[in-house]
Amino acid sequence: MTIRRHEVLARALTVRQPWAALIAAGLKPVENRSWALPAAFAGPLLIHAGTKDDRDGWAVPGVREALEGWPIRYGAIVAVVDRVTCHLGEGCCADRWGEHGAWHWVLEGITALPEPISATGRLGLWRPEPEAVVAALAAPQSAG
Ligand SMILES: [Zn+2]
């Protein structure tokens, strides 16, 4: 197995449902976090769906409808994000789910994985198993 540079750089972020699915579906290009993206990191970022639901998330009007027919996975890497930038939310990105006062992780080039990859989630920005990274990055990439 040959590991390429962008594969070494890849990290994963565990996100609860329905948010992981909304990101994978390209419907939520801004992830709100209480902590800033490490300055040295710009992607690729693997979106890992945690094992738990965010009940409040599912209760947001329109979320269930938006995900109708979309597979909801748990405990698996469900998407790859090519590039990530970060800024402090100050009234911006409201049309893309950005919350005031949170750090906005702006996700560009999102590709949903046709075959989610089982993985155990962790806190923070974590380093997935090399096999998982290679498999995720081998998925057909979006043009975005
Ligand atoms: Zn913003």
Short mmCIF file of N, CA and C and ligand atoms in Angstrom, two decimals:
data_model
loop_
_atom_site.label_atom_id
_atom_site.label_comp_id
_atom_site.label_asym_id
_atom_site.label_seq_id
_atom_site.Cartn_x
_atom_site.Cartn_y
_atom_site.Cartn_z
N MET A 1 0.85 -1.20 0.00
CA MET A 1 0.00 0.00 0.00
C MET A 1 0.88 1.25 0.00
N THR A 2 0.71 2.06 -0.99
CA THR A 2 1.47 3.30 -1.06
C THR A 2 0.65 4.43 -0.44
N ILE A 3 1.28 5.17 0.46
CA ILE A 3 0.60 6.28 1.10
C ILE A 3 1.10 7.58 0.47
N ARG A 4 0.19 8.34 -0.09
CA ARG A 4 0.57 9.60 -0.70
C ARG A 4 0.47 10.73 0.32
N ARG A 5 1.06 11.87 -0.05
CA ARG A 5 1.16 12.98 0.90
C ARG A 5 -0.21 13.43 1.41
N HIS A 6 -1.16 13.60 0.52
CA HIS A 6 -2.46 14.08 0.98
C HIS A 6 -3.15 13.05 1.85
N GLU A 7 -2.75 11.79 1.70
CA GLU A 7 -3.33 10.76 2.56
C GLU A 7 -2.75 10.84 3.97
N VAL A 8 -1.48 11.20 4.06
CA VAL A 8 -0.84 11.37 5.37
C VAL A 8 -1.46 12.56 6.09
N LEU A 9 -1.79 13.59 5.33
CA LEU A 9 -2.31 14.82 5.92
C LEU A 9 -3.76 14.71 6.36
N ALA A 10 -4.47 13.73 5.83
CA ALA A 10 -5.91 13.65 6.09
C ALA A 10 -6.22 13.45 7.58
N ARG A 11 -7.29 14.09 8.01
CA ARG A 11 -7.78 13.91 9.37
C ARG A 11 -9.29 13.70 9.30
N ALA A 12 -9.85 13.28 10.41
CA ALA A 12 -11.30 13.03 10.44
C ALA A 12 -11.94 13.83 11.56
N LEU A 13 -13.21 14.12 11.35
CA LEU A 13 -14.01 14.83 12.34
C LEU A 13 -15.29 14.04 12.54
N THR A 14 -15.58 13.71 13.79
CA THR A 14 -16.81 12.98 14.08
C THR A 14 -17.95 13.98 14.27
N VAL A 15 -19.02 13.73 13.55
CA VAL A 15 -20.19 14.62 13.54
C VAL A 15 -21.43 13.76 13.78
N ARG A 16 -22.30 14.21 14.65
CA ARG A 16 -23.52 13.44 14.92
C ARG A 16 -24.53 13.62 13.76
N GLN A 17 -25.42 12.66 13.68
CA GLN A 17 -26.52 12.77 12.72
C GLN A 17 -27.61 13.66 13.32
N PRO A 18 -28.30 14.44 12.53
CA PRO A 18 -28.34 14.42 11.06
C PRO A 18 -27.26 15.25 10.38
N TRP A 19 -26.38 15.89 11.15
CA TRP A 19 -25.45 16.84 10.54
C TRP A 19 -24.47 16.17 9.57
N ALA A 20 -24.01 14.96 9.94
CA ALA A 20 -23.06 14.28 9.04
C ALA A 20 -23.70 14.02 7.68
N ALA A 21 -24.97 13.61 7.71
CA ALA A 21 -25.67 13.33 6.45
C ALA A 21 -25.90 14.62 5.66
N LEU A 22 -26.22 15.70 6.37
CA LEU A 22 -26.44 16.97 5.67
C LEU A 22 -25.16 17.45 5.00
N ILE A 23 -24.03 17.24 5.68
CA ILE A 23 -22.74 17.61 5.09
C ILE A 23 -22.47 16.74 3.87
N ALA A 24 -22.64 15.43 4.04
CA ALA A 24 -22.36 14.50 2.94
C ALA A 24 -23.23 14.81 1.72
N ALA A 25 -24.47 15.21 1.98
CA ALA A 25 -25.40 15.50 0.90
C ALA A 25 -25.13 16.86 0.25
N GLY A 26 -24.16 17.59 0.80
CA GLY A 26 -23.83 18.90 0.24
C GLY A 26 -24.79 19.99 0.66
N LEU A 27 -25.59 19.71 1.67
CA LEU A 27 -26.61 20.67 2.10
C LEU A 27 -26.15 21.56 3.26
N LYS A 28 -25.01 21.21 3.86
CA LYS A 28 -24.53 21.99 5.01
C LYS A 28 -23.02 22.19 4.88
N PRO A 29 -22.61 23.20 4.11
CA PRO A 29 -21.18 23.39 3.84
C PRO A 29 -20.43 24.14 4.94
N VAL A 30 -21.11 24.47 6.02
CA VAL A 30 -20.41 25.11 7.15
C VAL A 30 -20.67 24.28 8.41
N GLU A 31 -19.58 23.86 9.05
CA GLU A 31 -19.68 23.12 10.31
C GLU A 31 -19.34 24.08 11.45
N ASN A 32 -20.19 24.14 12.45
CA ASN A 32 -19.96 25.01 13.59
C ASN A 32 -19.21 24.26 14.68
N ARG A 33 -18.14 24.86 15.16
CA ARG A 33 -17.36 24.24 16.23
C ARG A 33 -17.01 25.29 17.27
N SER A 34 -16.78 24.85 18.49
CA SER A 34 -16.39 25.78 19.55
C SER A 34 -14.88 26.05 19.51
N TRP A 35 -14.17 25.34 18.65
CA TRP A 35 -12.72 25.49 18.53
C TRP A 35 -12.34 25.70 17.07
N ALA A 36 -11.28 26.49 16.90
CA ALA A 36 -10.82 26.81 15.55
C ALA A 36 -10.08 25.63 14.93
N LEU A 37 -10.18 25.56 13.64
CA LEU A 37 -9.40 24.57 12.89
C LEU A 37 -7.92 24.85 13.14
N PRO A 38 -7.12 23.82 13.41
CA PRO A 38 -5.67 24.07 13.56
C PRO A 38 -5.13 24.75 12.31
N ALA A 39 -4.35 25.81 12.51
CA ALA A 39 -3.91 26.65 11.39
C ALA A 39 -3.18 25.88 10.30
N ALA A 40 -2.49 24.82 10.68
CA ALA A 40 -1.69 24.08 9.70
C ALA A 40 -2.52 23.12 8.87
N PHE A 41 -3.78 22.94 9.26
CA PHE A 41 -4.59 21.95 8.56
C PHE A 41 -5.55 22.58 7.56
N ALA A 42 -5.55 22.04 6.33
CA ALA A 42 -6.44 22.58 5.30
C ALA A 42 -7.18 21.47 4.56
N GLY A 43 -7.05 20.24 5.00
CA GLY A 43 -7.69 19.12 4.35
C GLY A 43 -6.66 18.12 3.83
N PRO A 44 -7.09 17.00 3.31
CA PRO A 44 -8.50 16.57 3.24
C PRO A 44 -9.06 16.20 4.62
N LEU A 45 -10.37 16.38 4.74
CA LEU A 45 -11.08 16.09 5.98
C LEU A 45 -12.12 15.00 5.71
N LEU A 46 -12.05 13.96 6.50
CA LEU A 46 -13.04 12.89 6.39
C LEU A 46 -14.16 13.17 7.39
N ILE A 47 -15.38 13.12 6.93
CA ILE A 47 -16.52 13.33 7.82
C ILE A 47 -16.98 11.97 8.33
N HIS A 48 -16.87 11.80 9.63
CA HIS A 48 -17.25 10.55 10.28
C HIS A 48 -18.58 10.75 11.01
N ALA A 49 -19.54 9.91 10.69
CA ALA A 49 -20.84 9.98 11.38
C ALA A 49 -20.72 9.24 12.70
N GLY A 50 -21.00 9.94 13.78
CA GLY A 50 -20.92 9.32 15.10
C GLY A 50 -22.02 8.29 15.29
N THR A 51 -22.01 7.67 16.47
CA THR A 51 -22.99 6.62 16.73
C THR A 51 -24.28 7.18 17.32
N LYS A 52 -24.26 8.46 17.66
CA LYS A 52 -25.43 9.05 18.32
C LYS A 52 -26.09 10.12 17.46
N ASP A 53 -27.37 10.27 17.72
CA ASP A 53 -28.13 11.33 17.07
C ASP A 53 -28.07 12.60 17.90
N ASP A 54 -28.15 13.72 17.21
CA ASP A 54 -28.39 15.00 17.87
C ASP A 54 -29.91 15.24 17.73
N ARG A 55 -30.62 14.95 18.82
CA ARG A 55 -32.09 15.05 18.74
C ARG A 55 -32.54 16.45 18.33
N ASP A 56 -31.85 17.46 18.85
CA ASP A 56 -32.21 18.83 18.49
C ASP A 56 -32.03 19.06 16.98
N GLY A 57 -31.02 18.42 16.43
CA GLY A 57 -30.77 18.55 15.00
C GLY A 57 -31.90 17.99 14.17
N TRP A 58 -32.35 16.82 14.58
CA TRP A 58 -33.45 16.20 13.84
C TRP A 58 -34.74 17.00 13.96
N ALA A 59 -34.82 17.81 15.03
CA ALA A 59 -36.03 18.59 15.26
C ALA A 59 -36.06 19.90 14.48
N VAL A 60 -34.92 20.26 13.87
CA VAL A 60 -34.88 21.51 13.12
C VAL A 60 -35.81 21.39 11.90
N PRO A 61 -36.70 22.36 11.73
CA PRO A 61 -37.64 22.29 10.61
C PRO A 61 -36.92 22.11 9.26
N GLY A 62 -37.40 21.15 8.50
CA GLY A 62 -36.86 20.95 7.17
C GLY A 62 -35.77 19.89 7.07
N VAL A 63 -35.18 19.54 8.22
CA VAL A 63 -34.05 18.60 8.18
C VAL A 63 -34.50 17.20 7.72
N ARG A 64 -35.55 16.70 8.34
CA ARG A 64 -36.01 15.35 7.95
C ARG A 64 -36.41 15.31 6.48
N GLU A 65 -37.09 16.36 6.06
CA GLU A 65 -37.54 16.42 4.67
C GLU A 65 -36.34 16.45 3.72
N ALA A 66 -35.33 17.23 4.10
CA ALA A 66 -34.15 17.38 3.24
C ALA A 66 -33.41 16.06 3.08
N LEU A 67 -33.49 15.21 4.10
CA LEU A 67 -32.73 13.95 4.07
C LEU A 67 -33.59 12.75 3.68
N GLU A 68 -34.80 13.01 3.26
CA GLU A 68 -35.67 11.90 2.88
C GLU A 68 -35.02 11.09 1.76
N GLY A 69 -34.85 9.81 2.00
CA GLY A 69 -34.24 8.94 0.99
C GLY A 69 -32.73 8.87 1.07
N TRP A 70 -32.13 9.75 1.88
CA TRP A 70 -30.67 9.74 2.02
C TRP A 70 -30.29 8.72 3.09
N PRO A 71 -29.32 7.84 2.83
CA PRO A 71 -28.97 6.83 3.84
C PRO A 71 -28.34 7.46 5.08
N ILE A 72 -28.86 7.15 6.24
CA ILE A 72 -28.33 7.69 7.50
C ILE A 72 -27.44 6.62 8.12
N ARG A 73 -26.15 6.88 8.12
CA ARG A 73 -25.18 5.91 8.64
C ARG A 73 -24.68 6.35 10.01
N TYR A 74 -24.26 5.35 10.77
CA TYR A 74 -23.67 5.62 12.09
C TYR A 74 -22.35 4.86 12.21
N GLY A 75 -21.39 5.49 12.85
CA GLY A 75 -20.11 4.82 13.07
C GLY A 75 -19.35 4.55 11.80
N ALA A 76 -19.38 5.50 10.88
CA ALA A 76 -18.70 5.30 9.60
C ALA A 76 -18.29 6.63 8.98
N ILE A 77 -17.23 6.58 8.21
CA ILE A 77 -16.81 7.75 7.42
C ILE A 77 -17.75 7.82 6.23
N VAL A 78 -18.41 8.96 6.09
CA VAL A 78 -19.45 9.06 5.06
C VAL A 78 -19.14 10.05 3.94
N ALA A 79 -18.11 10.89 4.16
CA ALA A 79 -17.81 11.88 3.12
C ALA A 79 -16.36 12.33 3.23
N VAL A 80 -15.87 12.86 2.12
CA VAL A 80 -14.54 13.44 2.05
C VAL A 80 -14.68 14.91 1.67
N VAL A 81 -13.94 15.76 2.35
CA VAL A 81 -13.92 17.19 2.05
C VAL A 81 -12.52 17.54 1.57
N ASP A 82 -12.42 18.11 0.39
CA ASP A 82 -11.10 18.41 -0.18
C ASP A 82 -10.36 19.50 0.59
N ARG A 83 -11.08 20.59 0.87
CA ARG A 83 -10.42 21.76 1.46
C ARG A 83 -11.27 22.31 2.60
N VAL A 84 -10.60 22.76 3.63
CA VAL A 84 -11.29 23.35 4.78
C VAL A 84 -10.62 24.67 5.14
N THR A 85 -11.43 25.69 5.35
CA THR A 85 -10.93 26.94 5.90
C THR A 85 -11.76 27.25 7.14
N CYS A 86 -11.31 28.23 7.91
CA CYS A 86 -11.98 28.48 9.17
C CYS A 86 -11.97 29.97 9.49
N HIS A 87 -13.07 30.45 10.03
CA HIS A 87 -13.13 31.83 10.52
C HIS A 87 -14.16 31.90 11.63
N LEU A 88 -14.07 32.96 12.42
CA LEU A 88 -15.02 33.14 13.51
C LEU A 88 -16.33 33.69 12.96
N GLY A 89 -17.41 33.02 13.30
CA GLY A 89 -18.72 33.44 12.81
C GLY A 89 -19.19 34.71 13.49
N GLU A 90 -19.38 35.74 12.68
CA GLU A 90 -19.86 37.02 13.22
C GLU A 90 -21.02 37.50 12.35
N GLY A 91 -22.05 36.70 12.34
CA GLY A 91 -23.22 37.06 11.54
C GLY A 91 -23.14 36.61 10.10
N CYS A 92 -22.05 35.93 9.75
CA CYS A 92 -21.89 35.46 8.37
C CYS A 92 -22.42 34.02 8.23
N CYS A 93 -22.49 33.58 7.00
CA CYS A 93 -22.79 32.17 6.68
C CYS A 93 -24.13 31.67 7.22
N ALA A 94 -25.01 32.60 7.57
CA ALA A 94 -26.29 32.17 8.13
C ALA A 94 -27.08 31.33 7.12
N ASP A 95 -26.88 31.60 5.83
CA ASP A 95 -27.58 30.86 4.79
C ASP A 95 -26.99 29.47 4.58
N ARG A 96 -25.85 29.22 5.25
CA ARG A 96 -25.20 27.92 5.11
C ARG A 96 -25.05 27.23 6.46
N TRP A 97 -25.90 27.54 7.39
CA TRP A 97 -25.95 26.91 8.71
C TRP A 97 -24.95 27.50 9.69
N GLY A 98 -24.23 28.54 9.31
CA GLY A 98 -23.27 29.13 10.23
C GLY A 98 -23.96 29.79 11.41
N GLU A 99 -23.48 29.50 12.62
CA GLU A 99 -24.07 30.06 13.84
C GLU A 99 -23.19 31.20 14.36
N HIS A 100 -23.84 32.24 14.85
CA HIS A 100 -23.11 33.39 15.38
C HIS A 100 -22.28 32.96 16.59
N GLY A 101 -21.02 33.37 16.59
CA GLY A 101 -20.16 33.10 17.73
C GLY A 101 -19.40 31.79 17.67
N ALA A 102 -19.77 30.93 16.72
CA ALA A 102 -19.06 29.65 16.57
C ALA A 102 -17.93 29.82 15.56
N TRP A 103 -16.99 28.90 15.59
CA TRP A 103 -16.00 28.87 14.52
C TRP A 103 -16.65 28.19 13.33
N HIS A 104 -16.56 28.84 12.19
CA HIS A 104 -17.12 28.27 10.96
C HIS A 104 -16.05 27.51 10.20
N TRP A 105 -16.25 26.23 10.08
CA TRP A 105 -15.37 25.42 9.24
C TRP A 105 -16.05 25.34 7.88
N VAL A 106 -15.47 25.99 6.89
CA VAL A 106 -16.08 26.05 5.57
C VAL A 106 -15.55 24.88 4.74
N LEU A 107 -16.47 24.03 4.32
CA LEU A 107 -16.13 22.77 3.66
C LEU A 107 -16.30 22.92 2.15
N GLU A 108 -15.23 22.66 1.42
CA GLU A 108 -15.28 22.78 -0.04
C GLU A 108 -14.89 21.46 -0.70
N GLY A 109 -15.57 21.14 -1.77
CA GLY A 109 -15.27 19.90 -2.49
C GLY A 109 -15.71 18.70 -1.68
N ILE A 110 -16.99 18.64 -1.40
CA ILE A 110 -17.53 17.55 -0.58
C ILE A 110 -17.97 16.39 -1.47
N THR A 111 -17.50 15.20 -1.13
CA THR A 111 -17.90 14.01 -1.85
C THR A 111 -18.48 13.00 -0.87
N ALA A 112 -19.71 12.58 -1.11
CA ALA A 112 -20.30 11.52 -0.29
C ALA A 112 -19.71 10.19 -0.74
N LEU A 113 -19.34 9.35 0.22
CA LEU A 113 -18.78 8.04 -0.13
C LEU A 113 -19.91 7.08 -0.48
N PRO A 114 -19.82 6.45 -1.66
CA PRO A 114 -20.85 5.48 -2.03
C PRO A 114 -20.86 4.30 -1.05
N GLU A 115 -19.68 3.98 -0.54
CA GLU A 115 -19.55 2.88 0.43
C GLU A 115 -18.95 3.44 1.71
N PRO A 116 -19.77 3.77 2.71
CA PRO A 116 -19.23 4.29 3.96
C PRO A 116 -18.24 3.31 4.58
N ILE A 117 -17.26 3.86 5.30
CA ILE A 117 -16.18 3.05 5.86
C ILE A 117 -16.33 3.03 7.38
N SER A 118 -16.56 1.85 7.94
CA SER A 118 -16.75 1.73 9.39
C SER A 118 -15.51 2.21 10.13
N ALA A 119 -15.73 3.00 11.16
CA ALA A 119 -14.63 3.51 11.96
C ALA A 119 -15.18 3.94 13.31
N THR A 120 -14.32 3.93 14.31
CA THR A 120 -14.70 4.38 15.63
C THR A 120 -14.35 5.86 15.77
N GLY A 121 -15.33 6.64 16.15
CA GLY A 121 -15.11 8.07 16.24
C GLY A 121 -14.29 8.47 17.45
N ARG A 122 -13.76 9.67 17.39
CA ARG A 122 -12.98 10.22 18.50
C ARG A 122 -13.30 11.69 18.62
N LEU A 123 -12.78 12.27 19.70
CA LEU A 123 -12.95 13.71 19.88
C LEU A 123 -11.89 14.46 19.09
N GLY A 124 -12.21 15.68 18.76
CA GLY A 124 -11.22 16.53 18.09
C GLY A 124 -11.00 16.13 16.64
N LEU A 125 -9.89 16.60 16.13
CA LEU A 125 -9.50 16.28 14.75
C LEU A 125 -8.61 15.05 14.86
N TRP A 126 -9.07 13.93 14.37
CA TRP A 126 -8.34 12.70 14.64
C TRP A 126 -7.79 12.05 13.37
N ARG A 127 -6.83 11.19 13.62
CA ARG A 127 -6.12 10.55 12.52
C ARG A 127 -6.72 9.16 12.27
N PRO A 128 -7.36 8.99 11.11
CA PRO A 128 -7.98 7.69 10.83
C PRO A 128 -6.91 6.65 10.47
N GLU A 129 -7.33 5.40 10.49
CA GLU A 129 -6.43 4.33 10.05
C GLU A 129 -6.05 4.57 8.60
N PRO A 130 -4.77 4.31 8.26
CA PRO A 130 -4.33 4.55 6.87
C PRO A 130 -5.20 3.86 5.83
N GLU A 131 -5.64 2.64 6.12
CA GLU A 131 -6.47 1.91 5.15
C GLU A 131 -7.78 2.67 4.90
N ALA A 132 -8.33 3.26 5.95
CA ALA A 132 -9.58 4.00 5.80
C ALA A 132 -9.36 5.27 4.97
N VAL A 133 -8.22 5.93 5.19
CA VAL A 133 -7.92 7.14 4.43
C VAL A 133 -7.76 6.82 2.95
N VAL A 134 -7.01 5.78 2.67
CA VAL A 134 -6.78 5.41 1.27
C VAL A 134 -8.10 5.07 0.59
N ALA A 135 -8.93 4.31 1.27
CA ALA A 135 -10.22 3.92 0.69
C ALA A 135 -11.11 5.14 0.47
N ALA A 136 -11.13 6.04 1.45
CA ALA A 136 -11.99 7.21 1.34
C ALA A 136 -11.54 8.12 0.20
N LEU A 137 -10.22 8.32 0.11
CA LEU A 137 -9.72 9.24 -0.91
C LEU A 137 -9.72 8.61 -2.30
N ALA A 138 -9.94 7.31 -2.37
CA ALA A 138 -10.01 6.64 -3.68
C ALA A 138 -11.41 6.79 -4.28
N ALA A 139 -12.37 7.23 -3.46
CA ALA A 139 -13.72 7.40 -3.97
C ALA A 139 -13.74 8.49 -5.03
N PRO A 140 -14.62 8.37 -6.02
CA PRO A 140 -14.71 9.39 -7.05
C PRO A 140 -14.92 10.77 -6.44
N GLN A 141 -14.09 11.74 -6.81
CA GLN A 141 -14.17 13.06 -6.21
C GLN A 141 -15.13 13.96 -6.99
N SER A 142 -15.74 14.86 -6.26
CA SER A 142 -16.64 15.81 -6.90
C SER A 142 -15.82 16.86 -7.64
N ALA A 143 -16.48 17.58 -8.50
CA ALA A 143 -15.79 18.62 -9.25
C ALA A 143 -15.63 19.89 -8.42
N GLY A 144 -16.44 19.98 -7.35
CA GLY A 144 -16.42 21.18 -6.52
C GLY A 144 -15.13 21.33 -5.79
ZN ZN B 1 -18.96 32.40 8.50
#
